[in-house]
XYZ file of C-alpha atoms in Angstrom:
759
model
C 43.277 -15.831 -2.187
C 43.354 -13.761 0.913
C 46.221 -11.475 1.627
C 48.198 -12.218 4.800
C 50.600 -9.829 6.716
C 54.124 -10.002 5.313
C 53.137 -11.136 1.825
C 54.917 -9.474 -1.030
C 52.209 -7.531 -2.743
C 52.082 -5.284 -5.849
C 50.821 -1.718 -5.533
C 47.186 -1.468 -4.569
C 46.069 -0.265 -7.952
C 47.317 -3.485 -9.523
C 45.542 -6.069 -7.311
C 42.117 -7.081 -6.361
C 41.035 -7.385 -2.795
C 39.389 -10.835 -3.065
C 39.598 -13.294 -5.992
C 37.005 -15.982 -6.067
C 38.553 -19.287 -7.089
C 35.503 -20.900 -8.792
C 32.095 -20.134 -10.239
C 30.536 -21.458 -7.059
C 32.516 -18.996 -4.971
C 31.487 -16.196 -7.267
C 27.800 -17.022 -7.008
C 28.149 -17.345 -3.294
C 29.939 -13.978 -2.920
C 27.246 -12.441 -5.149
C 24.501 -13.938 -2.960
C 26.066 -12.463 0.152
C 26.513 -9.079 -1.366
C 22.756 -9.207 -2.049
C 22.257 -10.119 1.592
C 24.437 -7.273 2.864
C 22.670 -4.893 0.606
C 19.313 -5.860 1.993
C 20.803 -5.271 5.429
C 21.721 -1.785 4.220
C 25.437 -2.696 4.298
C 26.281 -1.983 0.659
C 28.871 -4.226 -0.961
C 31.547 -1.733 -1.776
C 34.615 -3.298 -3.583
C 37.844 -1.307 -3.651
C 37.324 1.381 -6.318
C 40.819 1.043 -7.654
C 40.463 -2.357 -9.122
C 36.968 -1.642 -10.541
C 38.779 0.324 -13.207
C 40.330 -2.713 -14.640
C 38.858 -4.683 -17.565
C 39.265 -7.881 -15.656
C 36.978 -6.674 -12.818
C 34.491 -5.348 -15.313
C 34.138 -8.811 -16.753
C 34.017 -10.340 -13.273
C 31.141 -7.963 -12.285
C 29.263 -9.033 -15.471
C 29.612 -12.633 -14.393
C 28.465 -11.786 -10.864
C 25.374 -9.993 -12.263
C 24.361 -12.918 -14.417
C 25.050 -15.557 -11.756
C 23.140 -13.468 -9.121
C 20.223 -13.076 -11.524
C 20.064 -16.859 -11.924
C 20.573 -17.401 -8.235
C 17.837 -15.020 -7.165
C 15.407 -16.281 -9.757
C 15.832 -19.777 -8.271
C 14.803 -18.703 -4.815
C 11.157 -18.682 -3.618
C 8.887 -15.658 -3.517
C 9.987 -12.311 -2.044
C 8.729 -13.132 1.341
C 10.836 -16.229 1.588
C 13.861 -14.193 0.487
C 13.296 -11.769 3.307
C 12.803 -14.461 5.896
C 16.079 -16.120 4.794
C 17.818 -12.793 4.764
C 16.959 -11.678 8.297
C 16.352 -14.980 10.023
C 18.752 -17.318 8.307
C 21.417 -17.354 10.859
C 23.665 -14.612 9.681
C 23.507 -12.778 13.031
C 23.519 -14.284 16.470
C 22.833 -12.127 19.481
C 24.011 -13.609 22.812
C 21.046 -14.208 25.221
C 22.433 -11.846 27.860
C 22.766 -9.074 25.332
C 19.324 -9.786 23.900
C 17.763 -9.761 27.310
C 19.465 -6.431 28.213
C 18.222 -4.857 24.968
C 14.657 -5.952 25.525
C 14.754 -4.673 29.059
C 16.235 -1.350 28.087
C 19.371 -1.946 30.178
C 22.679 -0.417 28.972
C 24.785 -2.408 26.524
C 28.247 -1.570 25.267
C 29.523 -2.881 21.952
C 33.192 -3.829 21.703
C 35.280 -4.491 18.636
C 37.422 -7.613 17.998
C 40.203 -6.633 15.614
C 42.043 -5.578 18.701
C 41.848 -9.226 19.711
C 42.616 -10.756 16.314
C 45.139 -8.268 15.012
C 46.089 -5.856 17.721
C 47.944 -8.016 20.304
C 49.595 -11.351 20.570
C 48.062 -14.310 22.253
C 47.488 -14.831 25.170
C 47.799 -11.195 26.103
C 44.883 -10.363 23.677
C 42.660 -12.894 25.457
C 43.355 -11.521 28.952
C 42.768 -7.958 27.703
C 39.469 -8.977 26.161
C 38.300 -10.537 29.394
C 39.430 -7.598 31.462
C 37.649 -5.071 29.258
C 34.380 -7.034 29.356
C 34.670 -7.311 33.176
C 35.197 -3.499 33.487
C 31.992 -2.970 31.407
C 30.085 -5.304 33.836
C 31.489 -3.670 36.980
C 30.355 -0.259 35.689
C 26.757 -1.405 35.294
C 26.453 -2.308 31.562
C 26.377 -5.452 29.544
C 29.436 -6.138 27.174
C 28.717 -7.154 23.665
C 31.879 -8.085 21.855
C 31.268 -8.208 18.118
C 33.106 -10.879 15.986
C 32.552 -13.237 13.107
C 32.852 -16.968 13.747
C 32.641 -19.481 10.885
C 30.610 -17.077 8.701
C 28.195 -15.860 11.352
C 28.145 -12.466 12.902
C 28.090 -12.655 16.702
C 26.955 -9.825 18.977
C 28.286 -10.957 22.320
C 30.727 -13.836 22.774
C 31.137 -16.659 25.198
C 34.503 -17.173 26.796
C 35.185 -20.052 24.522
C 34.355 -17.876 21.464
C 36.721 -15.169 22.798
C 39.529 -17.690 23.143
C 38.812 -19.055 19.658
C 39.251 -15.567 18.060
C 42.244 -14.712 20.239
C 44.074 -17.810 19.272
C 43.040 -17.941 15.615
C 45.930 -17.771 13.102
C 43.716 -17.028 10.137
C 41.187 -14.441 11.406
C 40.298 -11.869 8.804
C 40.080 -8.180 9.491
C 36.441 -7.298 8.671
C 35.277 -3.807 7.677
C 32.121 -2.856 5.699
C 33.528 -4.092 2.420
C 34.574 -7.433 3.799
C 31.209 -8.757 5.102
C 29.995 -10.406 1.828
C 33.158 -12.406 1.268
C 33.847 -13.399 4.858
C 30.249 -14.609 5.450
C 29.945 -16.348 2.088
C 33.187 -18.345 2.735
C 32.290 -19.165 6.351
C 35.434 -17.375 7.638
C 36.171 -16.044 11.080
C 37.411 -12.603 11.789
C 37.570 -9.461 14.024
C 35.333 -6.614 13.239
C 37.012 -3.154 12.750
C 35.495 0.080 14.102
C 33.511 0.375 10.851
C 32.303 -3.418 10.972
C 31.384 -3.095 14.679
C 29.519 0.147 14.195
C 27.393 -1.461 11.423
C 26.582 -4.419 13.606
C 25.951 -2.386 16.749
C 23.536 -0.148 14.911
C 21.643 -3.108 13.525
C 21.395 -4.701 17.045
C 20.199 -1.436 18.518
C 23.303 -0.724 20.604
C 23.997 3.049 20.667
C 27.419 3.104 22.448
C 30.528 1.377 21.176
C 33.970 1.386 22.895
C 37.231 0.944 21.069
C 40.882 1.800 21.623
C 41.384 4.324 18.818
C 39.750 4.977 15.437
C 41.507 4.992 12.092
C 41.897 8.071 10.083
C 43.679 9.721 7.257
C 47.165 8.211 6.990
C 50.297 10.321 6.897
C 50.945 11.388 3.290
C 47.263 10.628 2.691
C 46.969 13.654 0.451
C 49.003 11.590 -1.927
C 48.034 8.068 -1.267
C 44.335 8.748 -0.625
C 44.648 6.188 2.232
C 41.646 7.099 4.466
C 40.206 4.641 6.958
C 36.667 3.325 6.389
C 36.064 4.237 10.129
C 35.667 7.909 9.137
C 33.123 7.247 6.460
C 31.251 4.858 8.707
C 31.106 7.571 11.387
C 29.522 9.791 8.711
C 26.722 7.343 7.915
C 26.039 5.203 10.925
C 24.372 6.624 14.071
C 26.458 5.075 16.832
C 28.413 6.817 19.454
C 32.083 5.723 19.436
C 34.170 6.196 22.630
C 37.853 6.083 21.805
C 41.189 7.582 22.688
C 40.941 9.832 19.658
C 42.687 8.730 16.458
C 45.753 6.510 16.406
C 48.963 8.660 16.725
C 50.426 6.937 13.661
C 47.870 8.990 11.639
C 47.582 12.575 10.371
C 45.462 13.977 13.191
C 44.723 17.357 11.624
C 43.468 15.884 8.366
C 41.505 13.218 10.183
C 39.612 15.977 12.129
C 38.962 17.853 8.860
C 37.641 14.675 7.299
C 35.311 14.002 10.218
C 34.012 17.495 9.826
C 33.314 16.916 6.172
C 31.387 13.774 7.099
C 29.208 15.662 9.549
C 30.476 13.820 12.633
C 30.034 15.491 16.026
C 33.408 15.170 17.839
C 33.832 15.958 21.467
C 36.805 15.634 23.884
C 35.910 14.061 27.183
C 37.118 15.504 30.479
C 38.731 18.820 31.521
C 40.467 19.639 28.266
C 39.379 20.268 24.718
C 42.632 18.772 23.513
C 42.001 16.049 21.004
C 43.962 12.951 22.246
C 46.227 10.929 20.029
C 45.851 7.405 21.270
C 49.020 6.754 23.334
C 49.394 10.484 24.051
C 47.023 12.919 25.835
C 48.162 15.727 23.374
C 47.889 15.866 19.611
C 48.296 19.594 19.121
C 44.690 19.878 17.916
C 41.518 21.005 19.655
C 38.358 18.990 19.386
C 35.384 20.984 18.124
C 33.392 20.304 21.278
C 33.904 19.264 24.876
C 31.892 17.288 27.435
C 32.992 17.147 31.075
C 31.489 13.952 32.313
C 29.425 10.936 31.276
C 26.083 12.829 31.866
C 27.010 15.486 29.414
C 28.204 12.880 26.935
C 24.939 11.039 27.333
C 22.864 14.171 26.601
C 24.977 14.863 23.475
C 24.410 11.255 22.221
C 20.780 11.364 23.076
C 20.347 14.687 21.131
C 22.097 13.222 18.072
C 19.912 9.994 18.204
C 16.752 12.064 18.793
C 17.386 14.223 15.768
C 17.569 11.128 13.605
C 20.864 12.101 12.036
C 22.455 9.296 10.071
C 25.983 10.320 11.301
C 27.744 9.049 14.456
C 29.264 10.735 17.461
C 32.972 10.467 18.487
C 33.757 10.888 22.180
C 37.600 11.332 22.486
C 38.829 10.121 25.897
C 42.496 10.863 26.803
C 44.684 8.096 28.089
C 45.145 8.243 31.934
C 47.888 10.688 32.817
C 50.055 8.232 34.759
C 50.080 5.711 31.847
C 50.347 8.132 28.815
C 53.337 7.781 26.579
C 55.676 10.811 25.984
C 54.778 12.459 22.765
C 58.272 13.005 21.417
C 59.461 9.518 22.061
C 56.321 8.142 20.336
C 56.707 10.434 17.417
C 60.285 9.251 16.858
C 59.229 5.631 17.087
C 56.314 6.279 14.647
C 58.642 7.693 11.995
C 60.937 4.710 12.262
C 58.004 2.273 12.033
C 56.561 4.175 8.979
C 59.895 3.989 7.245
C 60.055 0.181 7.774
C 56.563 -0.301 6.582
C 57.356 1.570 3.368
C 60.516 -0.294 2.820
C 58.747 -3.636 3.260
C 55.938 -2.582 0.882
C 53.254 -2.885 3.545
C 50.038 -1.089 2.585
C 46.241 -1.123 3.122
C 44.677 -2.715 6.197
C 48.001 -4.466 7.127
C 49.653 -1.155 7.991
C 48.087 -0.431 11.368
C 48.833 -3.869 12.912
C 52.377 -3.697 11.638
C 52.961 -0.205 13.086
C 51.417 -1.021 16.433
C 53.677 -4.220 16.805
C 56.702 -2.217 15.708
C 55.963 0.644 18.186
C 55.785 -1.931 20.932
C 59.275 -3.100 20.067
C 60.721 0.337 19.487
C 59.400 1.776 22.859
C 60.390 -1.346 24.864
C 56.773 -2.056 25.612
C 55.752 1.365 26.804
C 53.330 1.910 23.944
C 51.712 -1.489 24.711
C 51.325 -0.389 28.368
C 49.596 2.917 27.233
C 47.519 0.869 24.729
C 46.152 -1.399 27.597
C 45.563 1.486 29.896
C 43.686 3.485 27.385
C 41.540 0.501 26.382
C 40.633 -0.127 29.923
C 39.910 3.493 30.559
C 37.737 3.771 27.498
C 35.732 0.774 28.645
C 35.095 2.384 32.081
C 34.108 5.752 30.500
C 32.122 4.196 27.752
C 30.128 1.956 30.242
C 29.362 4.954 32.449
C 28.177 6.969 29.369
C 25.975 3.972 28.321
C 24.428 3.783 31.812
C 23.756 7.588 31.861
C 22.255 7.300 28.322
C 20.052 4.478 29.430
C 18.767 6.364 32.442
C 18.039 9.408 30.315
C 16.145 7.416 27.816
C 14.123 5.580 30.482
C 13.202 8.762 32.248
C 11.933 10.290 28.970
C 9.933 7.097 28.132
C 8.256 7.392 31.532
C 7.397 11.055 30.984
C 9.578 12.259 33.898
C 12.785 14.187 34.406
C 15.780 12.610 36.201
C 15.460 13.106 39.902
C 11.677 13.540 39.783
C 10.610 9.853 39.879
C 7.704 10.682 42.248
C 6.115 12.641 39.468
C 6.125 9.906 36.836
C 2.838 9.741 34.999
C 1.033 6.329 34.784
C 1.500 4.659 31.395
C -1.285 3.889 28.956
C -1.566 0.058 28.413
C -2.139 -1.698 25.109
C -3.023 -5.409 25.098
C -3.093 -7.149 21.771
C -1.348 -9.039 18.994
C 2.107 -8.722 17.431
C 2.412 -10.009 13.928
C 5.065 -10.471 11.381
C 3.255 -9.328 8.242
C 4.091 -10.241 4.603
C 2.458 -7.667 2.409
C 1.994 -8.716 -1.237
C 0.878 -5.877 -3.476
C -0.312 -6.675 -6.917
C 1.272 -4.775 -9.846
C -1.758 -5.099 -12.174
C -5.343 -3.806 -11.547
C -6.790 -7.336 -11.843
C -5.580 -10.195 -9.579
C -5.815 -13.418 -11.574
C -7.083 -16.557 -9.876
C -6.793 -20.207 -10.812
C -3.388 -20.664 -9.373
C -1.651 -18.128 -11.584
C 1.283 -16.091 -10.402
C 0.529 -12.342 -10.343
C 3.302 -9.829 -10.722
C 3.800 -7.620 -7.656
C 6.085 -6.722 -4.740
C 6.342 -8.650 -1.501
C 7.701 -6.957 1.676
C 8.019 -8.014 5.347
C 6.774 -5.638 7.951
C 5.739 -5.876 11.562
C 2.057 -5.452 12.511
C -0.694 -6.859 14.747
C -3.333 -4.358 15.854
C -2.100 -4.058 19.410
C 1.441 -3.568 18.266
C 0.364 -0.965 15.723
C -1.469 1.049 18.341
C 1.438 0.855 20.762
C 3.845 1.759 17.958
C 1.946 4.844 16.948
C 1.272 6.012 20.512
C 5.025 5.575 21.287
C 5.923 7.655 18.166
C 3.458 10.352 19.410
C 5.181 10.576 22.825
C 2.713 8.479 24.929
C 5.026 5.488 25.636
C 2.392 2.802 26.384
C 3.172 -0.567 27.952
C 2.451 -3.339 25.519
C 1.201 -6.664 26.753
C 1.473 -9.425 24.118
C 3.097 -12.674 23.331
C 5.674 -13.860 20.785
C 7.537 -17.075 20.202
C 11.162 -17.717 20.907
C 11.709 -18.464 17.176
C 13.476 -17.111 14.069
C 11.326 -13.914 14.225
C 11.983 -12.919 17.816
C 15.207 -10.882 17.366
C 13.845 -8.945 14.498
C 10.539 -8.124 16.271
C 12.430 -6.833 19.396
C 14.903 -4.840 17.309
C 12.124 -3.297 15.140
C 10.165 -2.340 18.264
C 13.178 -1.030 20.232
C 11.525 2.412 20.619
C 8.493 0.816 22.431
C 8.101 -0.557 25.981
C 8.210 -4.314 25.268
C 8.774 -5.307 28.980
C 5.242 -6.838 29.087
C 5.682 -9.064 26.014
C 5.656 -12.763 26.884
C 8.428 -14.815 25.062
C 7.419 -18.489 24.744
C 9.605 -21.536 23.930
C 8.115 -23.937 21.433
C 5.542 -21.332 20.127
C 5.501 -19.522 16.786
C 5.305 -15.703 16.603
C 2.094 -14.666 14.817
C 2.498 -14.266 11.086
C 0.073 -12.792 8.595
C 0.179 -12.535 4.823
C -1.922 -9.865 3.112
C -2.683 -9.705 -0.598
C -3.348 -6.078 -1.604
C -4.590 -4.742 -4.934
C -2.748 -2.307 -7.011
C -5.072 0.391 -5.628
C -3.954 -0.475 -2.020
C -7.064 -2.291 -0.934
C -6.946 -5.598 1.003
C -7.992 -8.395 -1.224
C -7.247 -11.405 1.092
C -5.461 -12.209 4.279
C -4.011 -15.417 5.743
C -2.804 -15.678 9.380
C -1.229 -18.004 11.876
C -2.405 -16.362 15.073
C -2.468 -19.202 17.579
C -0.047 -17.646 19.935
C -2.558 -14.846 20.733
C -4.359 -17.436 22.896
C -1.485 -17.126 25.229
C -2.265 -13.629 26.169
C -4.421 -15.072 28.918
C -6.321 -13.545 31.860
C -3.732 -15.019 34.206
C -0.875 -13.348 32.416
C -2.566 -9.985 32.030
C -3.586 -10.015 35.656
C 0.103 -9.796 36.584
C -0.156 -6.269 35.456
C -3.274 -5.400 37.379
C -1.510 -2.320 39.056
C -0.495 -1.009 35.704
C -4.002 -1.402 34.318
C -5.760 0.188 37.330
C -3.534 3.259 37.104
C -3.482 3.630 33.343
C -5.070 6.795 31.871
C -6.194 4.511 28.943
C -6.355 0.846 28.177
C -6.537 -0.324 24.543
C -7.479 -3.967 23.681
C -7.844 -5.621 20.246
C -9.935 -8.492 18.947
C -7.072 -10.911 18.914
C -7.370 -11.460 22.638
C -9.016 -14.527 24.161
C -12.580 -13.844 25.198
C -11.754 -14.473 28.842
C -8.964 -11.818 28.718
C -11.371 -9.239 27.166
C -13.935 -10.013 29.959
C -11.251 -9.621 32.677
C -10.259 -6.238 31.301
C -13.944 -5.100 31.109
C -14.485 -6.230 34.693
C -11.496 -4.217 35.860
C -12.872 -1.210 33.888
C -16.272 -1.537 35.590
C -14.727 -1.844 39.100
C -12.118 0.932 38.690
C -13.888 3.267 36.172
C -11.065 2.744 33.513
C -11.256 4.252 30.084
C -10.992 1.261 27.689
C -10.841 1.454 23.857
C -11.725 -1.714 21.849
C -10.314 -2.086 18.295
C -12.319 -4.881 16.674
C -9.531 -6.085 14.419
C -11.789 -7.762 11.752
C -15.325 -8.721 11.096
C -14.975 -12.272 12.517
C -13.374 -11.038 15.765
C -15.383 -7.825 16.250
C -18.161 -9.292 18.315
C -16.149 -10.871 21.128
C -16.962 -8.365 23.913
C -20.641 -8.341 22.724
C -21.214 -11.965 23.425
C -21.903 -10.948 27.089
C -22.579 -7.705 28.921
C -18.796 -7.114 29.085
C -19.047 -4.489 26.264
C -21.030 -2.115 28.481
C -17.862 -1.341 30.353
C -16.040 -0.069 27.212
C -15.536 3.581 26.560
C -14.604 3.668 22.908
C -14.836 1.242 19.986
C -13.393 1.928 16.510
C -14.992 -0.456 14.020
C -15.302 -0.014 10.255
C -18.786 -0.449 8.776
C -18.591 -4.179 8.296
C -17.368 -4.717 11.875
C -20.168 -2.498 13.153
C -22.717 -4.578 11.289
C -21.253 -7.735 12.817
C -21.518 -6.279 16.276
C -25.187 -5.406 15.761
C -25.832 -8.836 14.353
C -24.459 -10.381 17.570
C -26.672 -8.073 19.711
C -29.858 -8.897 17.542
C -30.218 -5.378 16.336
C -31.840 -4.534 12.943
C -29.383 -4.653 10.089
C -29.439 -2.952 6.671
C -30.116 -5.250 3.709
C -26.732 -4.342 2.181
C -23.943 -1.868 2.983
C -24.082 1.189 0.778
C -21.101 2.856 -0.936
C -22.305 6.478 -1.383
C -21.188 8.772 1.405
C -24.636 10.077 2.434
C -25.925 6.504 2.635
C -22.847 5.284 4.408
C -23.202 7.846 7.082
C -26.927 6.973 7.525
C -26.158 3.344 7.865
C -23.376 3.994 10.314
C -25.538 6.247 12.449
C -28.278 3.688 12.556
C -25.853 0.899 13.605
C -24.000 3.045 16.205
C -27.048 4.511 17.873
C -28.072 1.405 19.943
C -24.487 1.105 21.324
C -24.386 4.607 22.717
C -26.708 3.642 25.484
C -23.584 2.393 27.166
C -20.532 3.386 25.216
C -19.133 6.928 25.361
C -18.138 7.200 21.677
C -18.271 4.972 18.606
C -15.500 5.992 16.039
C -16.518 4.487 12.644
C -13.613 4.376 10.231
C -14.818 4.968 6.610
C -11.686 4.421 4.629
C -11.429 6.977 1.865
C -14.519 8.726 3.260
C -12.723 9.633 6.476
C -14.164 9.058 9.977
C -17.493 9.351 11.623
C -17.677 10.175 15.411
C -20.914 9.122 17.161
C -21.582 10.261 20.671
C -22.889 13.073 22.897
C -22.464 16.602 21.488
C -21.245 19.482 23.607
C -20.819 23.012 22.141
C -21.095 21.768 18.586
C -18.646 18.835 18.709
C -18.732 15.265 19.920
C -17.235 14.798 23.439
C -14.227 12.425 23.628
C -13.916 12.767 27.373
C -16.030 10.371 29.567
C -18.014 12.241 32.271
C -17.906 15.609 30.480
C -21.535 15.211 29.101
C -22.956 14.482 32.556
C -22.363 18.069 33.520
C -24.436 19.319 30.600
C -28.102 18.537 30.574
C -28.380 19.788 26.958
C -25.994 17.143 25.619
C -27.563 15.063 22.911
C -26.599 12.274 20.510
C -24.937 13.445 17.366
C -22.648 12.186 14.579
C -19.828 14.224 13.153
C -18.182 13.378 9.805
C -14.629 14.413 9.250
C -13.326 13.916 5.554
C -10.058 12.097 4.946
C -6.954 13.980 3.764
C -7.039 13.547 -0.048
C -4.438 11.019 -1.254
C -4.198 9.870 -4.871
C -4.383 6.115 -5.637
C -0.765 6.211 -6.874
C 0.425 7.452 -3.500
C -1.227 4.683 -1.512
C 1.335 2.049 -0.623
C -0.268 0.073 2.220
C -3.700 0.303 3.968
C -2.994 -2.307 6.620
C -2.185 0.116 9.464
C -4.094 3.258 8.438
C -7.051 2.518 10.707
C -4.736 1.843 13.667
C -2.844 5.028 12.943
C -6.043 7.000 12.804
C -7.284 5.678 16.128
C -3.882 5.989 17.838
C -3.620 9.610 16.661
C -7.084 10.322 18.130
C -6.154 8.647 21.388
C -2.852 10.525 21.611
C -4.826 13.839 21.317
C -7.218 12.584 24.044
C -4.253 11.792 26.356
C -2.814 15.210 25.614
C -6.259 16.721 26.443
C -6.852 18.420 23.090
C -10.239 19.381 21.766
C -12.187 16.869 19.652
C -11.309 18.549 16.302
C -7.613 18.558 16.988
C -7.702 14.854 18.194
C -9.549 13.630 15.025
C -7.313 15.644 12.721
C -4.181 14.314 14.457
C -5.577 10.885 13.687
C -6.107 11.787 9.990
C -2.568 13.110 9.712
C -1.188 9.892 11.155
C -3.341 7.777 8.822
C -2.226 9.766 5.784
C 1.346 9.207 6.583
C 0.919 5.459 7.088
C -1.081 5.110 3.733
C 2.167 6.341 2.081
C 4.451 3.992 3.942
C 5.433 0.315 3.393
C 5.234 -0.116 7.170
C 1.835 -0.454 8.821
C 2.810 2.515 11.077
C 4.805 5.065 9.209
C 8.336 5.862 10.618
C 7.519 9.448 9.618
C 4.951 9.669 12.444
C 6.365 11.689 15.355
C 5.561 14.461 17.833
C 6.920 16.787 15.133
C 4.746 15.632 12.146
C 1.580 14.954 14.113
C 0.715 17.617 16.777
C -1.660 20.504 17.622
C 0.515 22.975 15.638
C 0.486 20.844 12.459
C -3.225 20.686 12.684
C -3.557 24.405 13.073
C -1.236 25.030 10.239
C -3.504 23.191 7.683
C -6.711 24.197 6.068
C -9.401 21.622 6.944
C -12.981 21.181 5.664
C -15.674 21.686 8.264
C -16.994 18.592 10.021
C -20.636 17.881 9.116
C -22.866 17.282 12.137
C -26.021 14.963 12.179
C -28.492 14.635 15.038
C -29.013 11.001 16.038
C -32.113 11.299 18.328
């Protein structure tokens, strides 16, 4: 049964935190532990009771029950869908909308509501704090758990429910599995709120004060989970330092060990102690205002560190409690806690309540003032951070909006992909089950191109369509680094899904897709972005688009001399622009050999009897099929899989020109093909081939947008493709401006490109 404040409890080492009452509860708890693990929220029971024989036997039972439970579930893809879209997390529409639009959002905890203050003061405080966040230009997202569901953003009715609840649980990292599995309600601690905020894509979280090392912690080893969470979750926490009932010095030492960047906010480097502006300890760093704090947080996020940032904001001078009086009251409260046998997570609520009594409400006044002040400061930091990130995405510096460069535009599909990779070399037919691994990823050719270009610093605008269904939140969260403001969200429609069966060697064996929503990327919708298209340095379209939309983009390209790249997507869709003269307005196409043959079939051009496999013959066939297209296209980029890539176009100075118009200045330009070998990768290293071609083309186009020479552009593409081949994701998260750039190309040894004359 759950502990409640005031219970008479044996010492911590003699008791378990949660005790399931039946086999069903045990299985349910095990199932939710599995879910939390998949969410990267490890189920971490109290280490003390793991030492007992009873717990050892219980864990054995959990393992056996979990094995039976998991084996009874459907295939891996169904597990993942149930995991991420089964209703465990609900994001309030206002929060979701703000995240999609890139507006500032501030996460707020809820244990201060459920355990920190009495009703109805806690409710009025929660409402006031949310209103302060709104007034200062951000969207509040109070995090709480209601009836076994994590909520990010609460309605007023939900706030009142938590505030008035008598049985709310205090939920930290370790508590998620049990609380969710039992359908309980609770307030999230700093640790629990950080986890949820990070998963929702909210970088700034405001609280009153963090937990820390308790006094006499060197003997009791009582250290708050807030500190370890700060060491492993990249969220910026704005607080009034650590609670003054703690050992501030050891808390700062522990934060240093965890690699947490701690900075005092304001004019002083003094680390605040919750009610009091002075703790007697200096913070390692100091930020004077919200702009400096935003830059600090942005740097931490940009480095990809797994640790958080702590911004320590002192309580307003006029409302701060006097240090000596507070310290005396703390000692009295601690003594009473020890005499009553109060330990663990019940200590802090008890001490705060006792301090309110001992200081005649002065500590409560300070508490309210510092929470309101933190909300104001945290909101201003979130706004400044949002502006900083938007400015960088637009390729400009703050205060120089007139020099913002136009964005590339990508128009194409977004898919939720289920990738099934066979374990054995031979895939058995006849309805047999093949051993393998099934993973969910996010793909779609248009999305892949936009993803890779975003990671390479080009920040394209993506125009696409998704359904308002169980996949929406995950898609938006996964693509949070991209400009998704042009993605249409449709009620009653299903987000496109795709299932790929891949051989053990990483080659695509079969694909199944539900892509009907791509028909909603209509000419009428795309035309709303005509100004963006006409100013774009590059427009990319994929074969998922309706024919009328492709023709509209080609017509704009013809009228406004736009550079347009067409990615054929697959053999069946490759020919769409070639059903009319629309294709003659394209600049680049990037087919594989099968797609190139399909294009020529549509145009009525001669075709090879069969497609070859030897490199020399592959190049000859590709050259023959690309040649008729170059009467109108500037460059045909033929992807050759393990053989690399073949560029076909006009040669200038020994390399194929990637820049439209350059060849017109040189009468000696002639049609040539250049073959660039792929970066060698062993079969064992190949994990997924589904996004390698898109990574290749996006890398090349990123080089073109950066105005690099042809060799550098192609090799940037090859670097990006090699990273994605080794990744479970279609576009490798390892792709960045650091891993794929001109310097990386120059630092490697490359085989010479082989040139063939085409005329």
